[in-house]
Short mmCIF file of C-alpha atoms in Angstrom, two decimals:
data_model
loop_
_atom_site.label_atom_id
_atom_site.label_comp_id
_atom_site.label_asym_id
_atom_site.label_seq_id
_atom_site.Cartn_x
_atom_site.Cartn_y
_atom_site.Cartn_z
CA MET A 17 -29.10 -11.80 -5.12
CA VAL A 18 -26.26 -14.31 -5.49
CA VAL A 19 -23.19 -12.90 -7.26
CA ASN A 20 -21.15 -15.37 -9.29
CA LEU A 21 -17.49 -14.31 -9.10
CA ASP A 22 -16.68 -16.88 -11.79
CA ASP A 23 -18.88 -15.16 -14.39
CA PRO A 24 -16.66 -13.16 -16.82
CA ASN A 25 -19.62 -10.95 -17.75
CA LEU A 26 -19.70 -9.67 -14.17
CA TYR A 27 -16.32 -7.99 -14.60
CA GLU A 28 -17.14 -6.58 -18.02
CA GLU A 29 -20.27 -4.93 -16.64
CA GLN A 30 -19.06 -3.83 -13.22
CA ASP A 31 -15.40 -3.04 -13.90
CA PRO A 32 -15.59 -1.12 -17.19
CA GLN A 33 -12.26 0.70 -16.62
CA ARG A 34 -10.61 -2.66 -15.89
CA MET A 35 -9.11 -2.17 -12.47
CA ARG A 36 -8.57 -5.94 -12.59
CA ASP A 37 -5.94 -5.44 -15.30
CA ARG A 38 -4.13 -2.79 -13.29
CA ILE A 39 -4.02 -5.15 -10.30
CA ALA A 40 -2.59 -7.89 -12.52
CA GLU A 41 0.12 -5.50 -13.73
CA LEU A 42 1.79 -5.16 -10.32
CA PRO A 43 4.83 -7.30 -11.28
CA VAL A 44 5.13 -5.38 -14.56
CA HIS A 45 4.96 -2.02 -12.77
CA CYS A 46 7.63 -3.10 -10.28
CA ALA A 47 9.96 -4.20 -13.06
CA ASP A 48 9.36 -1.02 -15.08
CA ALA A 49 9.98 1.18 -12.03
CA TRP A 50 13.28 -0.57 -11.36
CA HIS A 51 14.24 -0.10 -15.00
CA LEU A 52 13.66 3.66 -14.61
CA VAL A 53 15.97 3.70 -11.59
CA GLN A 54 18.84 2.21 -13.62
CA ASP A 55 19.13 5.43 -15.64
CA PHE A 56 18.70 7.67 -12.60
CA SER A 57 21.48 9.24 -10.53
CA LEU A 58 21.79 11.68 -7.65
CA PRO A 59 24.43 14.33 -6.91
CA GLU A 60 27.19 13.20 -4.57
CA GLU A 61 25.98 15.42 -1.72
CA TYR A 62 22.77 13.37 -1.52
CA ARG A 63 24.87 10.53 -0.10
CA ARG A 64 25.66 12.60 2.98
CA VAL A 65 22.13 13.21 4.28
CA ARG A 66 21.35 12.61 7.94
CA ASN A 67 17.63 11.91 7.66
CA VAL A 68 14.90 11.31 5.08
CA VAL A 69 11.39 12.76 4.81
CA VAL A 70 8.89 11.26 2.37
CA LEU A 71 5.96 13.47 1.38
CA GLY A 72 2.74 11.91 0.10
CA MET A 73 -0.96 11.31 0.55
CA GLY A 74 -3.26 8.40 -0.22
CA GLY A 75 -1.97 6.03 -2.87
CA SER A 76 1.36 7.87 -2.99
CA ALA A 77 1.76 7.87 0.80
CA ILE A 78 1.44 4.11 1.14
CA GLY A 79 4.57 3.64 -0.97
CA GLY A 80 6.49 5.67 1.59
CA ALA A 81 5.04 3.71 4.50
CA LEU A 82 5.90 0.40 2.83
CA ALA A 83 9.43 1.44 1.95
CA THR A 84 10.08 2.80 5.44
CA ALA A 85 9.01 -0.44 7.08
CA LEU A 86 10.88 -2.55 4.55
CA VAL A 87 14.29 -0.90 5.07
CA ALA A 88 14.01 -0.22 8.81
CA ASN A 89 16.55 -2.93 9.61
CA GLU A 90 19.25 -1.59 7.28
CA CYS A 91 18.85 2.15 6.61
CA PRO A 92 21.34 4.03 8.83
CA VAL A 93 19.30 7.24 9.03
CA PRO A 94 15.72 7.85 10.22
CA ILE A 95 12.89 8.07 7.68
CA LEU A 96 9.69 9.99 8.38
CA CYS A 97 6.58 9.90 6.21
CA VAL A 98 4.68 13.20 6.22
CA GLY A 99 1.03 13.34 5.18
CA GLY A 100 0.05 16.94 5.75
CA TYR A 101 0.79 20.56 4.98
CA ASP A 102 3.89 21.20 7.10
CA LEU A 103 7.46 19.98 6.99
CA PRO A 104 8.99 18.93 10.34
CA ALA A 105 11.12 21.64 11.97
CA TYR A 106 14.35 19.64 11.79
CA ALA A 107 14.29 19.28 7.99
CA GLY A 108 17.09 21.25 6.38
CA PRO A 109 20.14 21.00 4.08
CA GLU A 110 21.09 17.58 5.46
CA THR A 111 17.60 16.17 4.88
CA LEU A 112 16.65 14.16 1.82
CA VAL A 113 13.06 15.10 0.99
CA VAL A 114 11.18 12.95 -1.51
CA GLY A 115 7.94 14.46 -2.81
CA SER A 116 5.70 11.68 -4.12
CA SER A 117 2.47 12.60 -5.87
CA TYR A 118 0.91 10.43 -8.56
CA SER A 119 -0.91 13.37 -10.18
CA GLY A 120 1.67 15.96 -9.21
CA LYS A 121 -1.23 18.09 -7.95
CA THR A 122 -1.66 16.95 -4.34
CA GLU A 123 -1.94 20.18 -2.36
CA GLU A 124 -0.48 18.82 0.88
CA THR A 125 2.58 17.49 -0.94
CA LEU A 126 3.04 20.71 -2.91
CA SER A 127 2.89 22.69 0.34
CA THR A 128 5.59 20.67 2.09
CA PHE A 129 7.69 20.44 -1.08
CA ALA A 130 7.71 24.25 -1.33
CA GLN A 131 8.87 24.49 2.29
CA ALA A 132 11.65 22.01 1.57
CA LEU A 133 12.81 24.18 -1.33
CA GLU A 134 12.94 27.21 0.95
CA ARG A 135 15.05 25.29 3.48
CA ASN A 136 17.54 24.04 0.86
CA CYS A 137 16.76 20.38 1.51
CA ARG A 138 18.08 17.71 -0.84
CA LEU A 139 15.01 17.15 -2.99
CA VAL A 140 13.73 14.44 -5.30
CA ALA A 141 10.29 14.28 -6.96
CA ILE A 142 8.21 11.27 -8.02
CA ALA A 143 5.19 12.03 -10.25
CA THR A 144 3.46 11.34 -13.54
CA GLY A 145 3.36 15.08 -14.25
CA GLY A 146 1.43 18.03 -12.83
CA ASP A 147 2.76 20.93 -10.78
CA LEU A 148 5.25 18.79 -8.85
CA ALA A 149 6.99 17.65 -12.02
CA SER A 150 6.97 21.20 -13.40
CA ILE A 151 8.48 22.65 -10.22
CA ALA A 152 11.13 19.94 -10.14
CA GLN A 153 12.12 20.64 -13.73
CA GLU A 154 12.14 24.42 -13.17
CA LYS A 155 14.28 24.17 -10.01
CA GLY A 156 16.62 21.47 -11.29
CA VAL A 157 15.37 18.90 -8.79
CA PRO A 158 15.97 15.23 -9.73
CA LEU A 159 12.69 13.83 -11.06
CA LEU A 160 11.52 10.24 -11.48
CA ARG A 161 8.58 10.45 -13.87
CA PHE A 162 6.43 7.46 -14.79
CA SER A 163 3.41 6.85 -17.01
CA PRO A 164 -0.13 7.13 -15.56
CA CYS A 165 -1.90 3.85 -14.77
CA LEU A 166 -5.61 4.53 -14.01
CA ALA A 167 -5.39 5.64 -10.34
CA PRO A 168 -2.77 6.38 -7.65
CA ARG A 169 -3.59 3.18 -5.76
CA ALA A 170 -2.96 1.18 -8.95
CA ALA A 171 0.57 2.63 -9.13
CA ILE A 172 1.82 1.02 -5.92
CA GLY A 173 4.59 -0.81 -7.80
CA TYR A 174 5.98 2.55 -8.91
CA SER A 175 5.54 4.45 -5.65
CA LEU A 176 7.33 1.68 -3.72
CA MET A 177 10.10 0.68 -6.11
CA LEU A 178 11.00 4.23 -7.21
CA LEU A 179 11.40 5.25 -3.59
CA LEU A 180 13.56 2.20 -2.89
CA GLY A 181 15.60 3.18 -5.93
CA ILE A 182 16.16 6.69 -4.54
CA LEU A 183 17.29 5.29 -1.20
CA TRP A 184 19.65 2.93 -3.03
CA ARG A 185 21.09 5.70 -5.21
CA ALA A 186 21.60 7.80 -2.06
CA GLY A 187 23.70 4.97 -0.60
CA LEU A 188 21.25 4.30 2.22
CA ILE A 189 20.28 0.72 1.37
CA ARG A 190 21.74 -2.20 -0.54
CA ASP A 191 20.69 -2.99 -4.09
CA PRO A 192 17.28 -4.74 -3.81
CA GLY A 193 17.42 -6.01 -7.39
CA ASP A 194 17.79 -9.70 -6.49
CA ASP A 195 14.93 -9.48 -4.01
CA LEU A 196 12.80 -7.84 -6.69
CA ASP A 197 13.53 -10.67 -9.12
CA GLU A 198 12.29 -13.15 -6.51
CA ALA A 199 9.25 -10.98 -5.73
CA ILE A 200 8.21 -10.78 -9.38
CA ALA A 201 8.46 -14.57 -9.72
CA VAL A 202 6.33 -15.00 -6.58
CA LEU A 203 3.72 -12.52 -7.83
CA GLU A 204 3.45 -14.15 -11.24
CA ASP A 205 3.10 -17.59 -9.69
CA TRP A 206 0.46 -16.62 -7.10
CA GLN A 207 -1.46 -14.58 -9.65
CA ARG A 208 -2.46 -17.79 -11.41
CA GLU A 209 -4.47 -18.68 -8.30
CA LEU A 210 -5.86 -15.19 -7.66
CA ARG A 211 -6.97 -13.92 -11.08
CA PRO A 212 -10.67 -13.73 -12.04
CA GLU A 213 -10.30 -16.66 -14.45
CA THR A 214 -9.51 -19.04 -11.58
CA PRO A 215 -12.72 -20.56 -10.14
CA THR A 216 -13.73 -19.76 -6.58
CA ALA A 217 -13.07 -23.36 -5.50
CA ARG A 218 -9.36 -22.83 -6.23
CA ASN A 219 -9.16 -19.07 -5.63
CA PRO A 220 -8.38 -18.05 -2.02
CA ALA A 221 -8.93 -14.34 -2.72
CA LYS A 222 -12.47 -14.98 -3.96
CA ARG A 223 -13.20 -17.18 -0.96
CA LEU A 224 -11.98 -14.54 1.50
CA ALA A 225 -14.06 -11.87 -0.23
CA GLY A 226 -17.08 -14.13 0.24
CA GLN A 227 -16.40 -14.23 3.98
CA LEU A 228 -16.34 -10.44 4.11
CA ILE A 229 -19.79 -9.77 2.62
CA GLY A 230 -21.72 -7.55 5.02
CA ARG A 231 -18.88 -7.53 7.53
CA LEU A 232 -16.31 -5.02 8.78
CA PRO A 233 -12.82 -6.18 7.79
CA VAL A 234 -10.19 -5.59 10.48
CA VAL A 235 -6.71 -6.34 9.14
CA TYR A 236 -3.76 -7.08 11.42
CA GLY A 237 -0.10 -6.83 10.42
CA ALA A 238 3.23 -6.83 12.28
CA GLY A 239 6.58 -5.20 11.56
CA PHE A 240 7.20 -4.70 7.86
CA LEU A 241 3.70 -6.04 7.12
CA ALA A 242 1.94 -3.41 9.24
CA PRO A 243 1.71 -0.95 6.30
CA VAL A 244 0.46 -3.84 4.16
CA ALA A 245 -2.49 -4.12 6.56
CA ARG A 246 -2.97 -0.38 6.04
CA ARG A 247 -2.90 -0.96 2.28
CA TRP A 248 -5.62 -3.62 2.60
CA LYS A 249 -7.76 -1.14 4.56
CA GLY A 250 -7.34 1.53 1.88
CA GLN A 251 -8.14 -0.89 -0.94
CA PHE A 252 -11.32 -2.03 0.82
CA ASN A 253 -12.30 1.64 1.14
CA GLU A 254 -11.50 2.73 -2.42
CA ASN A 255 -12.10 -0.41 -4.48
CA ALA A 256 -14.84 -2.17 -2.52
CA LYS A 257 -16.44 1.11 -1.31
CA GLN A 258 -16.87 0.00 2.29
CA TRP A 259 -15.66 0.51 5.84
CA ALA A 260 -12.48 -1.24 6.96
CA MET A 261 -9.92 -0.96 9.76
CA TRP A 262 -6.33 -2.01 10.39
CA GLU A 263 -4.24 -2.61 13.51
CA GLU A 264 -0.56 -3.21 14.19
CA MET A 265 0.89 -6.11 16.15
CA PRO A 266 2.16 -6.08 18.91
CA GLU A 267 0.54 -2.72 19.77
CA LEU A 268 -2.94 -4.20 19.37
CA ASN A 269 -2.12 -6.63 22.20
CA HIS A 270 -1.96 -3.67 24.55
CA ASN A 271 -5.45 -2.30 23.83
CA ALA A 272 -7.55 -3.79 21.01
CA VAL A 273 -7.81 -7.25 22.57
CA VAL A 274 -9.65 -5.81 25.57
CA GLY A 275 -12.50 -4.56 23.41
CA TYR A 276 -13.37 -7.71 21.47
CA GLY A 277 -16.64 -8.50 23.27
CA ILE A 278 -18.58 -5.23 23.32
CA PRO A 279 -20.83 -4.26 21.71
CA GLU A 280 -22.03 -7.70 20.67
CA GLU A 281 -23.68 -6.35 17.54
CA VAL A 282 -20.34 -5.07 16.28
CA ARG A 283 -18.45 -8.18 17.35
CA ASP A 284 -20.76 -10.36 15.30
CA ARG A 285 -20.15 -8.25 12.17
CA VAL A 286 -16.34 -8.00 12.42
CA TYR A 287 -14.01 -10.26 10.44
CA VAL A 288 -10.34 -10.27 11.46
CA VAL A 289 -7.65 -11.03 8.89
CA MET A 290 -4.12 -11.70 10.15
CA LEU A 291 -1.28 -11.08 7.71
CA ARG A 292 1.40 -13.57 8.71
CA SER A 293 5.09 -13.83 7.90
CA SER A 294 7.70 -16.48 8.63
CA LEU A 295 10.05 -13.54 9.27
CA ASP A 296 8.07 -12.13 12.20
CA HIS A 297 9.92 -11.91 15.52
CA PRO A 298 9.52 -15.15 17.55
CA ARG A 299 7.62 -13.33 20.27
CA VAL A 300 5.30 -11.86 17.66
CA GLN A 301 4.66 -15.40 16.39
CA ALA A 302 3.63 -16.33 19.93
CA ARG A 303 1.42 -13.26 20.15
CA TRP A 304 -0.39 -14.27 16.95
CA GLN A 305 -1.24 -17.58 18.55
CA VAL A 306 -2.53 -16.08 21.78
CA THR A 307 -4.46 -13.35 19.95
CA ARG A 308 -6.18 -16.01 17.90
CA GLU A 309 -7.14 -17.78 21.13
CA LEU A 310 -8.63 -14.56 22.52
CA LEU A 311 -10.70 -14.05 19.37
CA LEU A 312 -11.94 -17.65 19.43
CA GLN A 313 -12.99 -17.19 23.06
CA GLU A 314 -15.31 -14.41 21.85
CA GLY A 315 -16.71 -16.59 19.08
CA MET A 316 -14.72 -14.89 16.33
CA ALA A 317 -12.68 -17.07 13.96
CA PRO A 318 -9.87 -14.99 12.39
CA ASP A 319 -8.44 -15.75 8.98
CA GLU A 320 -4.68 -16.06 8.45
CA ILE A 321 -3.03 -15.19 5.14
CA TRP A 322 0.63 -16.17 4.95
CA ALA A 323 3.09 -14.19 2.85
CA ARG A 324 4.99 -16.00 0.12
CA GLY A 325 8.67 -15.80 -0.78
CA ASN A 326 11.91 -15.65 1.17
CA SER A 327 12.82 -11.96 1.14
CA ARG A 328 10.94 -9.22 2.96
CA LEU A 329 10.21 -7.53 -0.38
CA ALA A 330 8.70 -10.69 -1.88
CA GLN A 331 6.58 -11.29 1.19
CA MET A 332 5.39 -7.68 1.27
CA LEU A 333 4.45 -7.58 -2.40
CA SER A 334 2.80 -11.01 -2.29
CA LEU A 335 0.35 -9.90 0.41
CA ILE A 336 -0.28 -6.57 -1.31
CA HIS A 337 -1.21 -8.50 -4.44
CA PHE A 338 -3.48 -10.87 -2.54
CA GLY A 339 -5.25 -7.99 -0.78
CA ASP A 340 -5.76 -6.07 -4.02
CA TYR A 341 -7.54 -9.06 -5.52
CA VAL A 342 -9.69 -9.49 -2.41
CA SER A 343 -10.74 -5.85 -2.69
CA LEU A 344 -11.65 -6.36 -6.36
CA TYR A 345 -13.87 -9.35 -5.59
CA LEU A 346 -15.46 -7.59 -2.63
CA ALA A 347 -16.29 -4.71 -4.96
CA MET A 348 -18.05 -7.16 -7.27
CA LEU A 349 -19.99 -8.64 -4.33
CA ASN A 350 -20.92 -5.14 -3.15
CA GLY A 351 -22.20 -4.18 -6.61
CA ALA A 352 -19.54 -1.46 -6.82
CA ASP A 353 -17.37 -0.21 -9.67
CA PRO A 354 -13.85 -0.42 -8.18
CA THR A 355 -12.39 2.55 -10.08
CA PRO A 356 -14.28 5.81 -9.34
CA VAL A 357 -13.85 7.51 -5.95
CA ARG A 358 -16.71 10.00 -6.05
CA PRO A 359 -16.51 11.17 -2.40
CA ILE A 360 -12.87 12.16 -2.98
CA ASP A 361 -13.84 13.94 -6.20
CA TYR A 362 -16.56 15.77 -4.28
CA LEU A 363 -14.13 16.72 -1.52
CA LYS A 364 -11.60 18.13 -3.99
CA ARG A 365 -14.30 20.09 -5.79
CA ARG A 366 -15.61 21.59 -2.56
CA LEU A 367 -12.10 22.51 -1.40
CA ALA A 368 -11.52 24.24 -4.73
CA GLU A 369 -14.76 26.20 -4.23
CA ILE A 370 -13.66 27.22 -0.73
CA GLY A 371 -10.43 28.58 -2.17
CA SER A 372 -6.99 27.61 -3.42
CA PHE A 373 -4.36 26.81 -0.80
CA VAL A 374 -1.13 26.34 -2.75
#
């Protein structure tokens, strides 16, 4: 059956909760998050921390991974993202711990947040509500609360920009406001090409989704775009309901390139997408070229998607936006509703039956 991505009825029938609208709202979410930060302040002692730990899982965790990569070249203290039940042993009174949970109910985040309270860490919470928000309010922990927007993965503008705002208020990074203004302009401009109303002939996201039908997407990213490749993988999983993988350059040059040829059945079903940036290290630029040559030698033609904008933030957000649209169109081609995540719902229900942890 041929699926027409230019048919508006397709989206009405297959995307009843309108994930497409949430994807389109990324620039709005980023701007709203930054507006929330303007009225937010931290106690003076938060400016004297020696390290940062960001707690989060899934859609909330990716905001931490993106922010960490984005500020790596300017933040004077180390940042660690923790996705699990235990806080690292070194975390203590000189550690800034940010608990990020869209629902405020994520059990792994609640576990590590409770440990951070016991160790007198400098705490901040990001949530729409739930237990995390309640605990923060009860304990007098600074809280950045935002309005729900369909699903955690649809709140990426909040999870990223609110975290950047916390780092800024803690004196750890410069004000990214100008970069955000550029990023929003880039997103709004590119969105005119990527939205469902734009025909496939002029829509690069629709065309890439068409290349991915029946294939395993493997997304490559380098430096600050490595977590964007991870974001693409997660969006293919949750929106398009299919397998996907991601790899980081230059690490993939030290292992993945050796395995391109075998097994042939897998090789013939893999589609590599390279997320490119003009800001990549010159040697990484050379590695992209040689990696492409290695793939072509195996009969695999990788696709390159170049980030837009001048700043790292604009380039990061532009490729997130592009990937989100690709995942939407791949969901349509797969006959999938992009919003529900029934296996995750099942997993949470079964865990609750096994017994409460927190």
